[in-house]
GROMACS .gro file of C-alpha atoms in nm:
model
  277
    1MET     CA    1  -1.786  -0.594  -3.000
    2LYS     CA    2  -1.434  -0.551  -2.867
    3ASN     CA    3  -1.271  -0.824  -2.663
    4ALA     CA    4  -1.143  -0.692  -2.329
    5LEU     CA    5  -0.802  -0.858  -2.362
    6ARG     CA    6  -0.595  -0.702  -2.638
    7SER     CA    7  -0.292  -0.923  -2.681
    8SER     CA    8  -0.071  -0.660  -2.845
    9ILE     CA    9  -0.112  -0.392  -2.578
   10LEU     CA   10  -0.189  -0.599  -2.270
   11ALA     CA   11   0.051  -0.846  -2.110
   12SER     CA   12   0.086  -1.071  -1.809
   13ALA     CA   13   0.376  -1.264  -1.658
   14ALA     CA   14   0.486  -1.458  -1.352
   15ALA     CA   15   0.826  -1.493  -1.189
   16LEU     CA   16   0.841  -1.832  -1.019
   17LEU     CA   17   1.152  -1.751  -0.815
   18ALA     CA   18   1.337  -1.436  -0.726
   19LEU     CA   19   1.524  -1.294  -1.024
   20PRO     CA   20   1.895  -1.212  -1.013
   21SER     CA   21   1.967  -0.848  -0.944
   22HIS     CA   22   1.888  -0.631  -1.246
   23ALA     CA   23   1.749  -0.925  -1.447
   24ALA     CA   24   1.450  -0.735  -1.580
   25GLU     CA   25   1.151  -0.913  -1.731
   26CYS     CA   26   1.005  -0.707  -2.012
   27ASP     CA   27   0.695  -0.721  -2.226
   28SER     CA   28   0.698  -0.612  -2.590
   29GLU     CA   29   0.957  -0.343  -2.519
   30SER     CA   30   0.686  -0.152  -2.335
   31ILE     CA   31   0.717  -0.220  -1.964
   32CYS     CA   32   0.970  -0.407  -1.750
   33PHE     CA   33   0.985  -0.528  -1.392
   34ASP     CA   34   1.330  -0.546  -1.235
   35ALA     CA   35   1.413  -0.719  -0.904
   36VAL     CA   36   1.688  -0.522  -0.730
   37ARG     CA   37   1.848  -0.672  -0.416
   38GLU     CA   38   2.039  -0.494  -0.144
   39ASN     CA   39   2.105  -0.604   0.214
   40GLY     CA   40   1.834  -0.869   0.214
   41VAL     CA   41   1.573  -0.637   0.061
   42VAL     CA   42   1.420  -0.703  -0.281
   43GLU     CA   43   1.275  -0.402  -0.460
   44LEU     CA   44   1.047  -0.472  -0.755
   45ARG     CA   45   1.081  -0.177  -0.989
   46ALA     CA   46   0.849  -0.092  -1.278
   47ILE     CA   47   1.012   0.060  -1.588
   48ASN     CA   48   0.815   0.232  -1.864
   49LEU     CA   49   1.006   0.202  -2.193
   50ARG     CA   50   0.753   0.397  -2.397
   51ASN     CA   51   0.697   0.763  -2.479
   52TYR     CA   52   0.347   0.761  -2.330
   53PRO     CA   53   0.197   0.682  -1.989
   54VAL     CA   54   0.110   0.323  -1.901
   55THR     CA   55  -0.102   0.195  -1.615
   56TYR     CA   56   0.011  -0.132  -1.459
   57THR     CA   57  -0.110  -0.366  -1.188
   58LEU     CA   58   0.152  -0.570  -1.003
   59GLU     CA   59   0.076  -0.846  -0.753
   60VAL     CA   60   0.329  -1.038  -0.546
   61GLN     CA   61   0.266  -1.371  -0.375
   62THR     CA   62   0.497  -1.508  -0.106
   63ASN     CA   63   0.481  -1.705   0.217
   64GLU     CA   64   0.846  -1.662   0.302
   65MET     CA   65   0.907  -1.290   0.273
   66HIS     CA   66   0.764  -0.978   0.431
   67VAL     CA   67   0.588  -0.738   0.194
   68ASP     CA   68   0.625  -0.372   0.286
   69GLY     CA   69   0.279  -0.238   0.203
   70PRO     CA   70   0.002  -0.383  -0.013
   71ARG     CA   71   0.067  -0.698  -0.214
   72THR     CA   72  -0.118  -0.558  -0.515
   73VAL     CA   73  -0.067  -0.209  -0.657
   74THR     CA   74  -0.214  -0.028  -0.957
   75ARG     CA   75  -0.027   0.281  -1.072
   76THR     CA   76   0.029   0.500  -1.375
   77LEU     CA   77   0.389   0.540  -1.481
   78ALA     CA   78   0.495   0.844  -1.681
   79PRO     CA   79   0.683   0.808  -2.011
   80LYS     CA   80   1.038   0.671  -1.983
   81GLN     CA   81   1.018   0.665  -1.603
   82SER     CA   82   1.078   0.397  -1.341
   83GLU     CA   83   0.966   0.356  -0.982
   84ALA     CA   84   0.976   0.120  -0.686
   85ALA     CA   85   0.647  -0.068  -0.694
   86ILE     CA   86   0.669  -0.329  -0.416
   87THR     CA   87   0.942  -0.397  -0.159
   88LEU     CA   88   1.004  -0.736   0.007
   89SER     CA   89   1.242  -0.843   0.282
   90GLY     CA   90   1.358  -1.184   0.403
   91ASP     CA   91   1.246  -1.349   0.724
   92GLY     CA   92   1.598  -1.420   0.844
   93GLY     CA   93   1.601  -1.775   0.711
   94GLY     CA   94   1.770  -1.684   0.388
   95LYS     CA   95   1.471  -1.775   0.174
   96GLU     CA   96   1.373  -1.535  -0.102
   97ARG     CA   97   1.095  -1.714  -0.282
   98TYR     CA   98   0.813  -1.514  -0.436
   99ARG     CA   99   0.596  -1.493  -0.744
  100TYR     CA  100   0.473  -1.183  -0.918
  101PHE     CA  101   0.210  -1.121  -1.181
  102TYR     CA  102   0.138  -0.811  -1.384
  103ASN     CA  103  -0.082  -0.663  -1.651
  104TRP     CA  104  -0.079  -0.321  -1.815
  105THR     CA  105  -0.245  -0.093  -2.064
  106VAL     CA  106  -0.190   0.244  -2.229
  107GLY     CA  107  -0.312   0.562  -2.060
  108ASP     CA  108  -0.365   0.720  -1.720
  109LYS     CA  109  -0.595   0.564  -1.461
  110ASP     CA  110  -0.657   0.911  -1.315
  111ALA     CA  111  -0.728   1.076  -1.650
  112GLN     CA  112  -0.989   1.350  -1.625
  113HIS     CA  113  -1.188   1.326  -1.944
  114ASP     CA  114  -1.269   1.662  -2.100
  115ASN     CA  115  -1.647   1.631  -2.101
  116SER     CA  116  -1.681   1.955  -2.296
  117TYR     CA  117  -1.502   1.805  -2.596
  118ARG     CA  118  -1.715   1.737  -2.903
  119TYR     CA  119  -1.597   1.431  -3.094
  120SER     CA  120  -1.634   1.381  -3.466
  121LEU     CA  121  -1.817   1.073  -3.582
  122PRO     CA  122  -1.545   0.825  -3.689
  123TYR     CA  123  -1.620   0.836  -4.060
  124ALA     CA  124  -1.611   1.079  -4.352
  125PRO     CA  125  -1.815   1.401  -4.359
  126GLY     CA  126  -2.150   1.357  -4.532
  127LYS     CA  127  -2.160   0.984  -4.459
  128SER     CA  128  -2.395   0.810  -4.215
  129TYR     CA  129  -2.401   0.454  -4.083
  130ARG     CA  130  -2.656   0.270  -3.876
  131VAL     CA  131  -2.581   0.224  -3.507
  132LEU     CA  132  -2.578  -0.148  -3.425
  133GLN     CA  133  -2.516  -0.095  -3.053
  134GLY     CA  134  -2.521   0.230  -2.861
  135PHE     CA  135  -2.444   0.318  -2.501
  136GLY     CA  136  -2.560   0.045  -2.264
  137SER     CA  137  -2.676  -0.202  -2.530
  138ARG     CA  138  -2.740  -0.529  -2.351
  139PHE     CA  139  -2.579  -0.755  -2.612
  140SER     CA  140  -2.220  -0.657  -2.525
  141HIS     CA  141  -2.205  -0.288  -2.427
  142THR     CA  142  -2.224  -0.322  -2.051
  143GLY     CA  143  -1.971  -0.286  -1.772
  144LEU     CA  144  -1.636  -0.174  -1.909
  145GLU     CA  145  -1.791  -0.133  -2.256
  146GLN     CA  146  -2.097   0.065  -2.147
  147PHE     CA  147  -2.016   0.373  -2.353
  148ALA     CA  148  -1.895   0.206  -2.673
  149VAL     CA  149  -2.068   0.243  -3.011
  150ASP     CA  150  -2.081  -0.010  -3.296
  151PHE     CA  151  -2.138   0.131  -3.645
  152ASP     CA  152  -2.270  -0.088  -3.929
  153MET     CA  153  -1.987  -0.032  -4.177
  154PRO     CA  154  -1.908  -0.246  -4.483
  155GLU     CA  155  -1.555  -0.379  -4.497
  156GLY     CA  156  -1.316  -0.126  -4.646
  157THR     CA  157  -1.506   0.182  -4.525
  158PRO     CA  158  -1.267   0.470  -4.442
  159VAL     CA  159  -1.232   0.531  -4.066
  160HIS     CA  160  -1.155   0.885  -3.947
  161ALA     CA  161  -1.008   1.010  -3.619
  162ALA     CA  162  -1.274   1.131  -3.378
  163ARG     CA  163  -1.023   1.344  -3.185
  164ASP     CA  164  -0.664   1.468  -3.205
  165GLY     CA  165  -0.398   1.250  -3.046
  166VAL     CA  166  -0.091   1.032  -3.085
  167VAL     CA  167  -0.111   0.680  -3.227
  168VAL     CA  168   0.023   0.445  -2.959
  169SER     CA  169  -0.077   0.103  -3.095
  170VAL     CA  170  -0.164  -0.046  -3.432
  171GLU     CA  171  -0.257  -0.406  -3.513
  172GLU     CA  172  -0.337  -0.490  -3.874
  173ARG     CA  173  -0.200  -0.837  -3.950
  174HIS     CA  174  -0.516  -1.044  -3.895
  175ASP     CA  175  -0.782  -1.153  -4.144
  176LYS     CA  176  -1.014  -1.357  -3.921
  177GLY     CA  177  -1.341  -1.275  -3.748
  178CYS     CA  178  -1.532  -1.521  -3.528
  179TRP     CA  179  -1.748  -1.540  -3.214
  180GLU     CA  180  -1.590  -1.824  -3.016
  181ASP     CA  181  -1.387  -1.771  -2.702
  182GLY     CA  182  -1.042  -1.642  -2.790
  183CYS     CA  183  -1.148  -1.469  -3.111
  184GLY     CA  184  -1.055  -1.130  -2.967
  185LYS     CA  185  -0.687  -1.197  -3.038
  186TYR     CA  186  -0.762  -1.167  -3.410
  187ALA     CA  187  -0.885  -0.808  -3.391
  188ASN     CA  188  -0.714  -0.535  -3.589
  189PHE     CA  189  -0.725  -0.193  -3.427
  190ILE     CA  190  -0.580   0.154  -3.382
  191VAL     CA  191  -0.537   0.317  -3.041
  192VAL     CA  192  -0.494   0.695  -3.018
  193LEU     CA  193  -0.381   0.860  -2.693
  194HIS     CA  194  -0.559   1.190  -2.630
  195ASP     CA  195  -0.407   1.488  -2.453
  196ASP     CA  196  -0.617   1.426  -2.140
  197GLY     CA  197  -0.476   1.073  -2.094
  198THR     CA  198  -0.777   0.886  -2.235
  199THR     CA  199  -0.758   0.669  -2.545
  200GLY     CA  200  -0.976   0.657  -2.855
  201GLU     CA  201  -0.993   0.300  -2.984
  202TYR     CA  202  -1.105   0.180  -3.326
  203TYR     CA  203  -1.165  -0.196  -3.356
  204HIS     CA  204  -1.232  -0.473  -3.612
  205LEU     CA  205  -1.035  -0.307  -3.894
  206GLU     CA  206  -0.954  -0.498  -4.211
  207LYS     CA  207  -0.618  -0.666  -4.267
  208ASN     CA  208  -0.351  -0.404  -4.346
  209GLY     CA  209  -0.625  -0.155  -4.267
  210SER     CA  210  -0.419   0.117  -4.100
  211VAL     CA  211  -0.283   0.421  -4.282
  212VAL     CA  212  -0.111   0.560  -3.970
  213THR     CA  213   0.190   0.443  -3.769
  214VAL     CA  214   0.280   0.433  -3.401
  215GLY     CA  215   0.411   0.770  -3.285
  216GLU     CA  216   0.224   0.965  -3.551
  217ARG     CA  217   0.021   1.267  -3.444
  218VAL     CA  218  -0.328   1.262  -3.597
  219VAL     CA  219  -0.587   1.536  -3.610
  220LYS     CA  220  -0.961   1.521  -3.573
  221GLY     CA  221  -1.124   1.413  -3.899
  222GLN     CA  222  -0.808   1.260  -4.048
  223LYS     CA  223  -0.844   0.925  -4.226
  224ILE     CA  224  -0.661   0.664  -4.019
  225GLY     CA  225  -0.772   0.328  -4.158
  226TYR     CA  226  -1.040   0.102  -4.303
  227SER     CA  227  -1.313  -0.093  -4.127
  228GLY     CA  228  -1.334  -0.470  -4.142
  229ASN     CA  229  -1.463  -0.781  -3.971
  230THR     CA  230  -1.174  -0.910  -3.756
  231GLY     CA  231  -1.162  -1.030  -3.398
  232HIS     CA  232  -1.459  -1.108  -3.175
  233THR     CA  233  -1.738  -1.017  -3.415
  234THR     CA  234  -2.043  -1.154  -3.592
  235MET     CA  235  -2.053  -0.908  -3.885
  236PRO     CA  236  -1.852  -0.622  -4.037
  237HIS     CA  237  -1.863  -0.311  -3.819
  238LEU     CA  238  -1.655  -0.047  -3.644
  239HIS     CA  239  -1.635  -0.050  -3.266
  240PHE     CA  240  -1.540   0.292  -3.127
  241ALA     CA  241  -1.507   0.412  -2.770
  242VAL     CA  242  -1.304   0.639  -2.547
  243TYR     CA  243  -1.142   0.471  -2.249
  244ARG     CA  244  -0.971   0.545  -1.919
  245ALA     CA  245  -0.709   0.296  -1.798
  246ALA     CA  246  -0.816   0.067  -1.513
  247ASP     CA  247  -0.657  -0.213  -1.311
  248TRP     CA  248  -0.523  -0.544  -1.448
  249GLY     CA  249  -0.489  -0.413  -1.802
  250ASN     CA  250  -0.856  -0.327  -1.833
  251THR     CA  251  -1.001  -0.006  -1.973
  252GLN     CA  252  -1.326   0.164  -1.870
  253SER     CA  253  -1.525   0.337  -2.143
  254VAL     CA  254  -1.640   0.693  -2.072
  255PRO     CA  255  -1.941   0.881  -2.215
  256VAL     CA  256  -1.870   1.119  -2.503
  257ALA     CA  257  -2.069   1.357  -2.723
  258PHE     CA  258  -2.050   1.356  -3.103
  259GLU     CA  259  -2.095   1.642  -3.345
  260SER     CA  260  -2.325   1.556  -3.636
  261ALA     CA  261  -2.486   1.741  -3.925
  262ASN     CA  262  -2.813   1.719  -3.733
  263GLY     CA  263  -2.682   1.847  -3.401
  264LEU     CA  264  -2.515   1.713  -3.089
  265VAL     CA  265  -2.544   1.338  -3.021
  266THR     CA  266  -2.502   1.259  -2.652
  267ARG     CA  267  -2.653   0.910  -2.650
  268PRO     CA  268  -2.626   0.720  -2.979
  269ARG     CA  269  -2.940   0.512  -3.030
  270ARG     CA  270  -2.954   0.164  -3.171
  271GLY     CA  271  -3.089   0.176  -3.527
  272ALA     CA  272  -3.025   0.550  -3.571
  273ARG     CA  273  -2.808   0.698  -3.846
  274TYR     CA  274  -2.601   1.012  -3.784
  275GLU     CA  275  -2.447   1.214  -4.064
  276ALA     CA  276  -2.087   1.324  -3.999
  277LYS     CA  277  -2.004   1.693  -4.034
   0.00000   0.00000   0.00000
């Protein structure tokens, strides 16, 4: 199981009062929000510091200022770009009090998944591993995780890229797995951004279990790391899914098809074993 909140690629913040002009609040050198004032107007600008698209949700709360448009917006920001997200103006009383909150994730909320693409199984050719949870498994693969797959892999099993892409996030410092609330923050993982704006995500890797680095281009079938038992988990396994960015830092899994030595797998079944080509 993958916890929905991934502390190293999702963030949230609040500004209790209006910030000075150009005093940007940034998260992990990935995304910033800058309050720019001019003639009584405050423009909240989103700034993407990364070389890949990010999808953010920004909400502003105020009783003393007028908000030009919706108070909550969800948008995808292209690499190294900035944009005006929300504009506020004073009520004539000189008060400029407001709060804002945000969350973000990698990828494009409008990504059109290439449904014709055939993914590799995320392990070495000739190997097969039992499916612990397939699409729609009631234990934890519902809602946002509906199209995730958990493979019963011993710790230290090589993990291979299911599709070409660019590595945009790696976490490998943790050595703890547990099932209590908050255990998700201990997950090790690799996130690969695909050319169509979706992400392939590989979770519960072992400590120091990545052999790739952020910014590296990987190809389908390439070894990228080693499975483990970290994060929100009850046993060693690999959680794999393809996601589209959603609001408030969430990601929605999308259905995919896998190539196997026995033919095309469009709905991985719990208890089945599929040999990788």
